[in-house]
Coordinates of C-alpha atoms in Angstrom, one line a residue:
M216 CA 43.4 -73.2 -29.0
S217 CA 45.2 -70.0 -28.2
H218 CA 45.8 -68.0 -25.2
S219 CA 47.1 -64.6 -24.8
H220 CA 49.0 -63.0 -21.7
G221 CA 47.8 -65.8 -19.8
L222 CA 44.0 -64.7 -20.1
P223 CA 41.9 -68.2 -20.5
V224 CA 40.5 -68.6 -24.1
A225 CA 37.1 -70.6 -24.7
H226 CA 36.0 -72.2 -27.8
A227 CA 32.3 -73.6 -28.1
F228 CA 32.3 -76.8 -30.1
S229 CA 28.8 -77.6 -30.0
Q230 CA 27.6 -77.8 -26.2
R231 CA 31.2 -78.3 -24.9
A232 CA 34.0 -75.9 -23.8
I233 CA 37.5 -76.5 -22.9
L234 CA 39.3 -73.5 -20.6
T235 CA 42.5 -73.2 -19.8
I236 CA 42.6 -71.7 -16.4
P237 CA 45.9 -70.1 -15.0
Q238 CA 46.1 -71.7 -11.0
Y239 CA 45.8 -68.6 -9.0
G240 CA 49.1 -67.5 -7.5
N241 CA 51.6 -70.0 -8.9
G242 CA 51.6 -69.5 -12.6
I243 CA 50.7 -73.0 -13.4
H244 CA 47.7 -73.6 -16.0
R245 CA 45.1 -76.3 -15.6
H246 CA 42.9 -77.1 -18.6
V247 CA 39.1 -78.0 -17.7
D248 CA 36.6 -79.4 -19.9
Y249 CA 33.0 -78.3 -19.2
D250 CA 29.9 -78.9 -20.9
T251 CA 27.2 -76.1 -21.0
S252 CA 25.5 -77.4 -17.5
G253 CA 28.9 -76.3 -16.2
L254 CA 28.9 -72.6 -16.6
A255 CA 26.9 -72.3 -13.6
E256 CA 29.7 -74.0 -11.5
L257 CA 31.9 -71.8 -13.2
A258 CA 29.9 -68.6 -11.7
V259 CA 29.9 -70.1 -8.3
S260 CA 33.4 -70.6 -8.5
G261 CA 33.9 -66.7 -9.7
D262 CA 31.7 -65.6 -6.8
A263 CA 33.8 -67.4 -4.3
A264 CA 37.0 -65.6 -5.8
L265 CA 35.4 -62.2 -5.4
A266 CA 34.3 -62.5 -1.6
A267 CA 38.2 -63.7 -1.2
G268 CA 39.7 -60.4 -3.0
A269 CA 41.1 -62.8 -5.9
Y270 CA 39.7 -60.5 -8.5
D271 CA 41.9 -61.6 -11.3
W272 CA 40.9 -65.2 -11.1
A273 CA 36.8 -64.2 -10.9
I274 CA 37.0 -61.8 -14.0
E275 CA 38.4 -65.1 -15.5
L276 CA 36.1 -67.3 -14.0
Y277 CA 32.9 -64.8 -15.0
S278 CA 34.4 -64.6 -18.5
A279 CA 33.9 -68.3 -19.0
A280 CA 30.8 -68.3 -17.4
I281 CA 29.1 -65.8 -19.5
D282 CA 26.5 -67.4 -22.8
P283 CA 25.5 -65.2 -25.2
D284 CA 22.7 -67.3 -26.0
Y285 CA 21.4 -67.3 -22.0
A286 CA 20.5 -64.8 -19.7
T287 CA 23.6 -63.7 -17.6
D288 CA 23.2 -60.5 -17.0
I289 CA 23.8 -62.0 -13.3
I290 CA 27.6 -63.1 -13.9
F291 CA 28.2 -59.8 -16.4
S292 CA 27.4 -57.7 -13.3
N293 CA 29.7 -59.7 -11.1
R294 CA 32.6 -59.3 -13.6
C295 CA 32.4 -55.9 -13.5
Q296 CA 32.2 -55.9 -9.9
A297 CA 35.3 -57.6 -9.7
K298 CA 36.9 -55.2 -12.3
F299 CA 35.4 -52.3 -10.6
K300 CA 37.0 -53.3 -7.1
K301 CA 40.1 -54.3 -8.8
N302 CA 40.6 -51.0 -9.9
Y303 CA 39.6 -49.3 -6.6
G304 CA 42.7 -47.5 -6.3
M305 CA 42.7 -45.4 -9.6
K306 CA 42.0 -41.9 -9.8
L307 CA 38.6 -40.7 -9.1
L308 CA 38.2 -39.5 -12.5
S309 CA 39.6 -42.3 -14.3
M310 CA 37.4 -44.7 -11.8
R311 CA 34.4 -43.1 -12.9
R312 CA 34.9 -43.3 -16.7
R313 CA 35.6 -47.0 -16.6
C314 CA 32.4 -47.8 -14.4
G315 CA 30.4 -45.4 -16.6
G316 CA 31.6 -47.7 -19.3
I317 CA 30.3 -50.7 -17.6
C318 CA 27.4 -49.4 -16.2
R319 CA 26.4 -48.2 -20.0
F320 CA 27.1 -51.8 -21.2
V321 CA 25.4 -53.8 -18.7
T322 CA 22.4 -51.2 -19.2
E323 CA 22.9 -51.8 -23.3
L324 CA 22.8 -55.5 -22.5
N325 CA 19.3 -55.6 -21.2
S326 CA 17.7 -52.5 -21.2
S327 CA 15.2 -53.5 -18.3
S328 CA 18.2 -54.7 -15.9
Y329 CA 18.4 -52.8 -12.4
L330 CA 22.0 -54.3 -12.3
G331 CA 23.5 -51.4 -14.6
Y332 CA 22.1 -49.4 -12.3
E333 CA 23.3 -50.6 -8.8
L334 CA 26.7 -50.6 -10.8
K335 CA 26.4 -47.0 -11.4
H336 CA 25.4 -46.3 -7.8
A337 CA 28.1 -48.4 -6.4
A338 CA 30.7 -46.4 -8.5
L339 CA 29.7 -43.1 -7.6
H340 CA 29.6 -44.5 -3.7
G341 CA 33.1 -45.7 -4.2
G342 CA 34.0 -42.4 -5.8
E343 CA 32.5 -40.5 -2.7
R344 CA 35.0 -42.7 -0.5
C345 CA 38.1 -41.7 -2.6
A346 CA 37.2 -38.2 -2.6
T347 CA 37.1 -38.7 1.1
L348 CA 40.3 -40.6 0.9
W349 CA 42.2 -37.5 -0.9
T350 CA 41.2 -35.4 1.1
R351 CA 42.4 -37.0 4.2
K352 CA 45.7 -37.5 2.1
H353 CA 46.0 -33.7 1.1
K354 CA 45.6 -32.5 4.7
L355 CA 48.2 -34.9 5.9
R356 CA 50.2 -33.6 3.1
Q357 CA 50.1 -30.0 4.2
Q358 CA 50.9 -31.3 7.8
Y359 CA 54.7 -32.6 6.2
V360 CA 56.9 -30.8 4.5
G361 CA 60.0 -31.9 2.4
S362 CA 63.4 -31.9 3.8
S363 CA 64.6 -29.3 1.5
E364 CA 61.7 -27.1 2.0
A365 CA 62.3 -27.6 5.9
A366 CA 66.3 -26.4 5.0
D367 CA 65.0 -23.4 3.1
A368 CA 62.8 -21.9 6.2
I369 CA 65.6 -22.6 8.7
E370 CA 67.6 -21.3 6.7
E371 CA 65.5 -17.9 6.2
A372 CA 65.6 -17.6 10.0
I373 CA 69.4 -18.0 10.3
R374 CA 69.4 -14.9 8.2
A375 CA 67.2 -12.7 9.9
E376 CA 68.5 -13.8 13.2
L377 CA 72.3 -13.5 12.4
D378 CA 71.3 -9.6 10.8
N379 CA 71.8 -8.5 14.8
N380 CA 74.6 -10.7 15.5
P381 CA 78.2 -9.6 15.4
H382 CA 80.3 -10.5 12.1
R383 CA 82.8 -12.6 14.4
L384 CA 82.6 -14.9 17.5
L385 CA 84.8 -16.4 19.8
N386 CA 84.2 -20.1 20.1
T387 CA 84.6 -20.7 23.8
S388 CA 84.9 -24.3 23.5
T389 CA 87.0 -24.5 20.6
G390 CA 89.0 -21.4 21.1
R391 CA 88.2 -20.4 17.2
L392 CA 87.3 -17.2 15.7
C393 CA 84.2 -18.0 13.9
D394 CA 82.9 -15.6 11.2
R395 CA 79.1 -16.0 10.1
Q396 CA 79.6 -18.3 7.6
A397 CA 81.5 -20.6 10.2
Q398 CA 79.0 -20.0 12.6
I399 CA 75.9 -21.3 10.3
N400 CA 78.4 -24.5 9.3
A401 CA 78.4 -25.3 13.0
F402 CA 75.0 -25.2 13.5
K403 CA 74.3 -27.2 10.3
T404 CA 76.5 -29.9 11.6
S405 CA 75.0 -30.2 14.8
A406 CA 73.0 -32.7 16.2
E407 CA 70.1 -29.8 17.0
Y408 CA 69.7 -28.7 13.4
E409 CA 69.2 -32.2 12.4
E410 CA 66.3 -32.6 15.1
L411 CA 65.1 -29.3 13.7
V412 CA 65.0 -30.1 10.1
S413 CA 63.4 -33.4 11.5
S414 CA 60.8 -31.7 13.8
T415 CA 59.8 -29.3 10.7
M416 CA 59.0 -32.1 8.6
K417 CA 56.6 -33.5 10.9
H418 CA 55.2 -30.5 12.1
A419 CA 54.7 -28.0 9.6
D420 CA 52.0 -26.0 11.2
L421 CA 54.0 -25.3 14.0
R422 CA 57.1 -25.1 11.9
M423 CA 58.0 -21.3 11.9
E424 CA 57.6 -20.9 15.6
R425 CA 59.5 -23.7 16.2
I426 CA 62.4 -22.6 13.8
E427 CA 62.6 -19.2 15.4
N428 CA 62.7 -20.6 18.9
A429 CA 65.7 -23.2 18.0
V430 CA 67.7 -20.6 15.6
V431 CA 67.5 -18.0 18.8
T432 CA 68.7 -20.8 21.0
Y433 CA 71.6 -21.7 19.4
F434 CA 72.7 -18.7 18.1
R435 CA 72.6 -17.0 21.6
Y436 CA 76.3 -14.9 22.7
V437 CA 77.4 -13.1 25.4
M438 CA 79.2 -9.9 24.8
L439 CA 82.6 -8.6 26.9
S440 CA 83.0 -5.3 27.6
H441 CA 86.7 -3.9 29.5
R442 CA 89.4 -1.5 29.0
W443 CA 91.6 -2.8 26.5
G444 CA 94.7 -3.2 27.5
E445 CA 98.0 -2.3 26.1
N446 CA 99.6 -6.0 25.4
E447 CA 96.0 -7.6 24.2
L448 CA 95.7 -8.9 20.8
L449 CA 93.8 -6.8 18.2
L450 CA 91.8 -8.5 15.4
Q451 CA 94.5 -7.7 12.9
D452 CA 96.9 -9.9 14.9
I453 CA 94.6 -12.6 14.5
Q454 CA 93.6 -12.6 10.8
D455 CA 93.7 -9.8 8.1
K456 CA 90.7 -7.8 8.6
T457 CA 91.5 -4.3 6.9
N458 CA 88.3 -4.2 5.2
N459 CA 86.9 -0.6 5.8
V460 CA 83.2 -1.4 4.9
G461 CA 83.5 -4.1 8.0
V462 CA 85.0 -1.3 9.9
R463 CA 82.0 0.6 9.3
E464 CA 79.1 -1.6 9.7
S465 CA 81.1 -2.8 12.9
V466 CA 81.1 1.1 14.4
N467 CA 77.4 1.6 13.4
S468 CA 75.9 -1.8 14.4
M469 CA 77.9 -2.0 17.7
F470 CA 74.9 -0.6 19.9
V471 CA 72.7 -3.3 18.2
W472 CA 74.9 -6.1 18.7
Y473 CA 75.1 -5.2 22.7
R474 CA 71.3 -4.5 22.7
H475 CA 70.9 -8.2 21.2
S476 CA 73.2 -9.7 23.5
S477 CA 72.3 -12.5 25.8
L478 CA 74.3 -11.6 28.5
T479 CA 77.4 -8.4 28.5
I480 CA 79.9 -9.5 31.0
I481 CA 81.8 -5.9 32.3
Y482 CA 85.2 -6.8 33.6
L483 CA 86.8 -4.6 35.7
P484 CA 90.3 -5.2 35.9
D485 CA 91.6 -2.5 38.1
V486 CA 88.8 -3.2 40.8
P487 CA 90.2 -5.6 43.7
P488 CA 88.7 -8.4 44.9
S489 CA 86.0 -7.3 48.0
S490 CA 86.1 -3.9 47.0
K491 CA 83.3 -1.5 48.5
S492 CA 80.8 0.8 46.7
G493 CA 82.4 3.4 45.2
A494 CA 84.9 1.3 42.9
L495 CA 83.0 1.1 40.0
T496 CA 83.1 5.1 39.9
R497 CA 86.8 5.1 40.3
S498 CA 87.4 2.2 37.6
I499 CA 88.9 3.6 34.5
W500 CA 86.3 1.5 32.5
N501 CA 83.6 4.2 33.5
K502 CA 85.9 7.0 31.6
R503 CA 86.3 5.6 28.5
G504 CA 84.1 6.7 25.5
W505 CA 83.1 3.6 24.3
T506 CA 82.0 2.0 27.2
V507 CA 78.9 4.1 27.2
Q508 CA 76.7 2.2 25.0
E509 CA 78.4 -1.1 26.6
F510 CA 76.3 -0.3 29.4
L511 CA 73.2 1.1 28.3
A512 CA 72.4 -1.1 25.3
P513 CA 72.4 -4.4 27.0
K514 CA 69.3 -5.5 28.8
I515 CA 71.5 -8.2 31.0
V516 CA 74.2 -7.2 32.4
L517 CA 77.2 -8.6 34.9
F518 CA 80.0 -6.6 36.5
Y519 CA 83.4 -8.5 37.6
Q520 CA 86.2 -7.8 39.5
K521 CA 89.6 -8.4 38.8
D522 CA 89.8 -11.9 40.2
W523 CA 86.3 -12.2 38.1
T524 CA 84.2 -12.8 41.1
L525 CA 80.8 -10.7 41.0
Y526 CA 80.8 -6.9 41.9
L527 CA 79.8 -5.9 45.4
D528 CA 79.4 -9.6 46.1
D529 CA 75.8 -9.4 44.0
H530 CA 74.7 -12.8 42.8
S531 CA 71.5 -11.3 41.2
P532 CA 71.0 -12.7 37.6
N533 CA 71.2 -9.4 36.0
H534 CA 73.1 -6.4 37.6
N535 CA 70.5 -4.0 36.0
D536 CA 68.3 -5.0 38.9
S537 CA 70.7 -4.0 41.6
A538 CA 69.9 -0.7 43.1
A539 CA 73.2 -0.1 44.4
I540 CA 75.1 -0.8 41.4
M541 CA 72.8 1.3 39.1
R542 CA 72.7 3.7 41.7
E543 CA 76.4 4.5 41.8
L544 CA 76.8 4.2 38.0
G545 CA 74.0 7.0 38.0
D546 CA 76.0 8.7 40.0
A547 CA 79.2 8.4 37.9
T548 CA 77.6 9.1 34.6
G549 CA 75.1 11.8 35.7
I550 CA 72.2 9.6 33.9
D551 CA 68.9 9.2 36.0
T552 CA 69.4 5.3 37.8
Q553 CA 65.9 4.7 35.6
A554 CA 67.2 5.8 32.6
L555 CA 70.1 3.5 32.6
V556 CA 67.6 0.5 32.7
T557 CA 64.9 1.7 30.4
F558 CA 67.2 3.4 28.0
R559 CA 66.4 3.6 24.5
P560 CA 68.5 4.9 21.2
G561 CA 67.5 8.3 19.6
M562 CA 67.8 11.9 19.9
R563 CA 65.6 13.1 22.6
G564 CA 67.4 14.4 25.2
A565 CA 70.4 14.9 22.9
R566 CA 71.8 17.8 24.9
E567 CA 72.0 15.7 27.9
E568 CA 73.4 12.7 26.3
L569 CA 76.5 14.6 25.4
Q570 CA 76.8 16.4 28.6
S571 CA 77.1 12.9 30.3
V572 CA 79.9 11.8 27.6
S573 CA 81.4 15.3 27.5
M574 CA 84.8 14.1 30.0
R575 CA 85.0 10.9 28.4
V576 CA 88.3 9.8 26.2
T577 CA 89.2 7.5 23.8
T578 CA 92.3 6.4 22.3
L579 CA 91.6 7.4 18.4
Q580 CA 90.2 11.1 18.9
E581 CA 87.5 10.5 16.3
D582 CA 86.0 7.6 18.7
I583 CA 84.9 10.1 21.2
A584 CA 81.9 10.9 17.9
Y585 CA 82.0 7.1 16.6
S586 CA 81.1 5.8 20.2
L587 CA 77.6 7.7 20.0
F588 CA 76.7 6.8 16.9
G589 CA 74.4 4.0 18.1
I590 CA 73.2 6.2 21.4
F591 CA 71.7 8.4 18.8
S592 CA 70.5 6.2 16.2
V593 CA 72.7 7.2 13.3
N594 CA 74.4 5.8 10.8
L595 CA 77.4 7.7 9.6
P596 CA 80.3 7.0 7.2
V597 CA 83.4 6.1 9.5
I598 CA 86.5 8.2 8.4
Y599 CA 89.2 7.7 10.5
G600 CA 92.0 10.4 9.9
E601 CA 89.8 13.0 9.6
K602 CA 90.3 14.3 13.1
K603 CA 87.5 14.9 16.0
Q604 CA 86.0 18.4 14.9
N605 CA 84.7 17.1 11.3
A606 CA 83.5 13.5 13.3
L607 CA 81.9 15.6 15.9
G608 CA 80.6 18.3 13.2
R609 CA 79.2 15.4 11.1
L610 CA 77.3 14.0 14.2
L611 CA 76.0 17.0 15.3
L612 CA 74.8 18.0 11.9
G613 CA 72.7 14.6 11.9
V614 CA 71.3 14.9 15.1
V615 CA 70.1 18.7 14.4
A616 CA 69.3 17.7 10.8
Q617 CA 67.5 14.7 11.8
S618 CA 65.3 15.9 15.2
G619 CA 65.5 19.6 14.9
D620 CA 66.3 19.7 18.5
T621 CA 68.9 22.9 18.5
T622 CA 69.6 22.3 22.2
C623 CA 73.0 20.8 20.7
L624 CA 73.8 24.2 20.2
D625 CA 74.1 25.0 23.7
W626 CA 77.6 24.6 24.6
V627 CA 80.4 26.9 26.3
G628 CA 84.0 26.7 24.4
K629 CA 86.2 27.0 21.3
P630 CA 83.7 26.8 18.1
S631 CA 84.6 24.4 15.5
D632 CA 86.5 25.0 12.0
F633 CA 83.7 22.5 10.8
N634 CA 80.7 24.7 11.5
S635 CA 81.2 28.1 14.1
C636 CA 77.9 26.9 15.5
L637 CA 79.3 23.6 16.9
P638 CA 81.9 23.3 19.4
A639 CA 85.4 22.2 18.4
C640 CA 85.5 19.5 21.3
I641 CA 82.8 17.3 23.2
T642 CA 84.1 18.9 26.4
S643 CA 82.2 22.2 25.3
Y644 CA 79.2 20.2 26.5
G645 CA 80.7 19.4 30.3
A646 CA 78.9 23.1 31.8
P647 CA 75.2 22.5 32.2
P648 CA 72.8 24.3 30.5
F649 CA 73.1 28.2 30.6
M650 CA 70.1 28.2 32.4
Q651 CA 67.9 25.7 33.7
L652 CA 64.3 26.6 32.8
S653 CA 61.0 25.1 34.5
A654 CA 58.1 25.1 32.8
L655 CA 55.6 27.8 34.0
S656 CA 52.6 26.1 35.8
E657 CA 49.3 26.3 34.5
D658 CA 47.8 28.9 37.3
K659 CA 50.7 31.5 36.6
M660 CA 50.6 30.5 32.6
Q661 CA 46.6 31.4 32.5
T662 CA 47.3 34.6 35.0
S663 CA 49.7 35.8 32.6
V664 CA 47.4 34.7 29.4
S665 CA 44.8 36.7 31.1
S666 CA 46.7 40.0 31.8
L667 CA 47.3 40.0 28.0
R668 CA 43.8 39.8 26.8
G669 CA 42.8 43.4 27.0
S670 CA 46.3 45.1 26.1
G671 CA 45.8 45.2 22.2
V672 CA 48.5 42.7 21.5
V673 CA 45.9 39.8 20.6
E674 CA 45.6 40.2 16.8
L675 CA 49.9 40.9 16.7
A676 CA 50.3 37.9 18.7
S677 CA 47.9 35.7 16.1
Q678 CA 50.1 37.0 12.9
L679 CA 53.4 36.1 15.3
Y680 CA 52.1 32.8 16.2
T681 CA 51.2 31.9 12.2
T682 CA 54.8 33.0 11.1
L683 CA 56.4 31.3 13.4
D684 CA 54.3 28.2 12.8
D685 CA 55.4 28.3 9.1
L686 CA 59.0 27.9 9.7
T687 CA 60.7 24.9 8.8
A688 CA 63.3 22.8 11.3
P689 CA 66.7 23.8 11.4
R690 CA 69.1 21.7 8.5
F691 CA 72.5 21.5 7.5
A692 CA 73.3 22.3 3.9
H693 CA 77.1 21.7 2.7
R694 CA 78.4 22.7 6.6
R695 CA 76.0 25.7 6.8
L696 CA 73.1 25.8 9.6
H697 CA 70.2 27.1 8.0
L698 CA 68.3 27.8 11.5
P699 CA 65.2 29.6 12.1
C700 CA 65.7 32.2 14.7
I701 CA 64.5 35.5 16.2
I702 CA 67.3 38.5 16.0
F703 CA 67.5 41.0 18.4
P704 CA 69.8 43.9 17.5
V705 CA 72.1 44.9 20.6
T706 CA 72.1 48.7 21.2
E707 CA 74.2 49.0 24.1
V708 CA 77.1 47.0 25.9
T709 CA 78.5 48.0 29.3
L710 CA 81.5 46.5 31.0
R711 CA 80.4 45.7 34.7
S712 CA 83.3 47.4 36.9
G713 CA 85.9 45.6 39.4
Q714 CA 86.4 43.0 36.7
E715 CA 90.1 43.6 35.2
Q716 CA 91.5 40.5 36.5
E717 CA 88.7 38.0 35.9
T718 CA 88.8 35.3 33.2
Y719 CA 85.4 35.6 32.1
L720 CA 84.0 39.0 31.9
T721 CA 80.1 40.1 32.6
H722 CA 78.8 42.5 29.8
E723 CA 75.4 44.6 30.8
V724 CA 73.2 44.3 27.4
K725 CA 70.4 46.0 26.0
A726 CA 68.6 45.0 22.9
D727 CA 65.3 45.7 21.4
G728 CA 62.5 43.7 22.5
L729 CA 64.2 42.2 25.2
C730 CA 64.7 43.1 28.7
D731 CA 68.1 44.0 29.7
V732 CA 70.4 40.9 30.0
L733 CA 73.8 39.4 31.4
I734 CA 76.3 38.1 29.3
T735 CA 79.6 36.5 30.3
T736 CA 82.5 35.6 27.9
E737 CA 85.7 35.5 27.7
D738 CA 85.9 38.2 25.5
N739 CA 86.1 42.0 26.1
L740 CA 83.2 43.8 24.3
I741 CA 84.1 47.0 23.3
P742 CA 81.6 49.3 25.4
F743 CA 78.9 51.6 22.8
S744 CA 75.5 52.8 23.2
R745 CA 73.4 54.6 20.9
V746 CA 75.1 57.9 22.3
M747 CA 78.3 56.1 21.6
P748 CA 77.7 53.9 18.9
I749 CA 80.1 51.8 17.3
R750 CA 81.2 50.7 13.5
Q751 CA 81.0 47.1 14.6
K752 CA 77.2 45.7 15.1
F753 CA 76.1 43.1 17.8
L754 CA 73.1 40.7 17.9
L755 CA 71.4 38.4 19.9
V756 CA 70.6 35.1 18.4
R757 CA 67.3 33.0 19.9
P758 CA 67.6 29.7 18.1
W759 CA 63.3 28.9 17.3
D760 CA 62.2 26.2 19.5
R761 CA 58.9 24.8 18.3
N762 CA 58.1 23.6 21.9
L763 CA 56.7 27.0 22.4
L764 CA 54.0 26.7 20.2
E765 CA 52.5 24.1 22.2
L766 CA 51.5 22.0 19.6
S767 CA 49.8 18.5 19.4
D768 CA 51.0 15.3 18.0
S769 CA 48.7 15.8 15.1
A770 CA 50.6 19.3 14.0
K771 CA 51.9 19.7 10.9
P772 CA 55.3 17.8 9.9
F773 CA 58.2 20.1 9.2
N774 CA 59.2 20.7 5.7
L775 CA 62.7 19.7 5.5
A776 CA 62.5 20.6 1.6
D777 CA 61.9 24.4 1.9
D778 CA 64.6 26.5 2.6
A779 CA 64.7 27.9 6.3
Q780 CA 63.5 31.2 7.2
S781 CA 64.8 33.5 9.7
I782 CA 62.6 36.6 11.6
M783 CA 65.1 39.4 11.1
S784 CA 64.5 42.3 13.7
E785 CA 63.2 45.0 10.8
D786 CA 60.7 42.6 10.3
Y787 CA 59.6 42.7 13.8
Q788 CA 60.4 46.6 15.0
T789 CA 56.5 46.8 16.6
L790 CA 57.6 43.6 18.6
P791 CA 55.8 44.5 21.8
T792 CA 57.8 44.4 24.8
S793 CA 58.1 41.1 27.1
P794 CA 55.2 41.2 29.5
M795 CA 58.5 40.3 32.1
C796 CA 59.8 43.5 31.6
D797 CA 56.8 46.1 31.8
S798 CA 53.7 45.2 32.8
S799 CA 52.2 49.0 33.1
D800 CA 49.9 48.5 30.5
M801 CA 48.9 45.3 31.3
H802 CA 45.0 44.9 32.7
S803 CA 44.2 42.7 35.4
G804 CA 42.3 40.3 33.3
E805 CA 39.1 40.8 35.7
H806 CA 36.8 41.8 32.9
A807 CA 39.0 40.9 30.1
P808 CA 36.9 39.7 26.8
I809 CA 36.4 35.6 25.9
V810 CA 38.8 34.8 23.1
S811 CA 39.3 31.8 21.0
E812 CA 41.1 29.1 21.2
S813 CA 43.6 29.9 18.6
D814 CA 44.1 33.5 20.2
S815 CA 44.6 32.0 23.6
R816 CA 47.3 29.8 22.2
A817 CA 49.0 32.9 20.3
L818 CA 48.7 34.4 23.5
R819 CA 50.6 31.4 25.3
L820 CA 53.3 32.1 23.2
I821 CA 54.0 35.3 24.2
V822 CA 54.5 34.5 27.6
G823 CA 56.5 31.6 26.4
L824 CA 58.7 34.3 24.9
G825 CA 58.7 36.1 27.8
Q826 CA 60.6 33.7 29.8
P827 CA 64.0 33.8 30.2
F828 CA 67.0 32.1 28.2
G829 CA 70.4 31.6 27.7
A830 CA 72.5 33.1 24.7
A831 CA 75.6 32.9 23.4
V832 CA 78.3 35.3 21.6
E833 CA 79.1 34.6 17.8
W834 CA 81.6 37.1 16.2
R835 CA 80.1 39.1 12.6
I836 CA 82.6 37.2 10.7
Q837 CA 81.3 33.4 12.0
R838 CA 77.4 34.6 11.7
N839 CA 77.7 35.4 8.2
R840 CA 79.3 32.0 7.4
V841 CA 75.9 30.5 9.3
R842 CA 73.2 33.0 7.9
S843 CA 71.2 32.1 4.7

């Protein structure tokens, strides 16, 4: 007798059999001597072992009870069931192959047996249950992620959040200055990070929302705005940070940092405790260049006095909601109180923004321009040492080139060496625009348009409209301004009498295509007329304003790649006199013919061109520098 791997081996001797069976569960073998009639007892014992879940023992008992000389299909079937249940946890494909093979063996043993088909049905039914379990397990896996995957998702959220955060923050608990990597390391060693990783692994379906909320909460910061004192430490006093790239990025990102802050504290060291309204206006903080963006950008601000008590004893959570403080700040800056609260960076209303900062000062002269980068939403190189004319010139160049807004050319003062169309100093914007014009009411516009319909100018107006509509936006190239404009040759200049001792002199000027105008300037212009001409020629130049076209938002965009065109006076010698100057040829419009929408739009342009506008003087040598 022999046995292999502890499995029973039976040898047939006449009508007797000797069976070696391992005692279930303890590894002890016992020998049983059975005759043929005892095979039935083995089968019964196998059934009991199968019912008890002792599949290995059941398989051994059934194997010993099988007799090829007798019909033992049931015993063989039961052994198949034991093997099937033993291997129930195997993968579906492997199980189907195994059970399919067993079923084929049973049916081949007795082709008329139904037991093989029952086993086949059981195998397939078990496979369906296994597939259901596998699907549930797959869904559970989708709800859970590994620690490395969770850490990667958190890392991505951290990088995105820190894009809008300052490069260095002061840890108020430790007093340490932390760069971005130090901030990240502090978070990863915190209890908040461990809890976030754990919750992310358990709640994969909500992980991004949970991660973003947790990261935003942890990396919140407060900004401080104040007038830097003479004896206060600078960054270079703390650690060597002379990287010019970092300086440029900081200057261009300053507005975003204040906008993204959870709170901005504005400290007024020269405002004593219990001050009354008006102290904020007089504070030196309100006269510095950098502080403009520091109160325009934040969403939540609090003003503190010298002793760190709240200004005006206002304990509201956000002083942007304080009507008294915002009214005082608006009076001090000239900015509308509503605009103070709802300010958005950009180039809309650039002239008004320049006027509001025109009287502010900075320690470094270039900073008066650099401090406005964020307000106008421009990103330009920071070049300390270039002097304020160049810094301001590059800023204004960017504003005009990107927005097409020519109101930046409305200033009073000395021209810049950077470009004679731009001022040398931002204080040139301190004076309000030469003439604040209110738009014509619709009734007056319709009346003026009706008076033009029968005057024979409709065709010419349409041609002019088409020409002006084709003009490109203003742009700078190599410091030269390419400016679409309308040029009016000056035919006569006369100095008003009685101004010999005046600083600013007023001249009466006549120009082709214009009503008589008055020009006030520091320069004493040489009088001349058509009768008494001089060699020097003067031109009145009006920068073209596309708003006069009254185009809708769907109008074709500017083509910045093309060279700008100028409408020279000789091209429009037949330009009609402004309707505001001479109405003798105007008809009442009572019986005016009906014109198309395009003609009506062209006539509205003529009326708009007839409205008063401001002017500035440019000498010929300067004009030649900017004409294309």
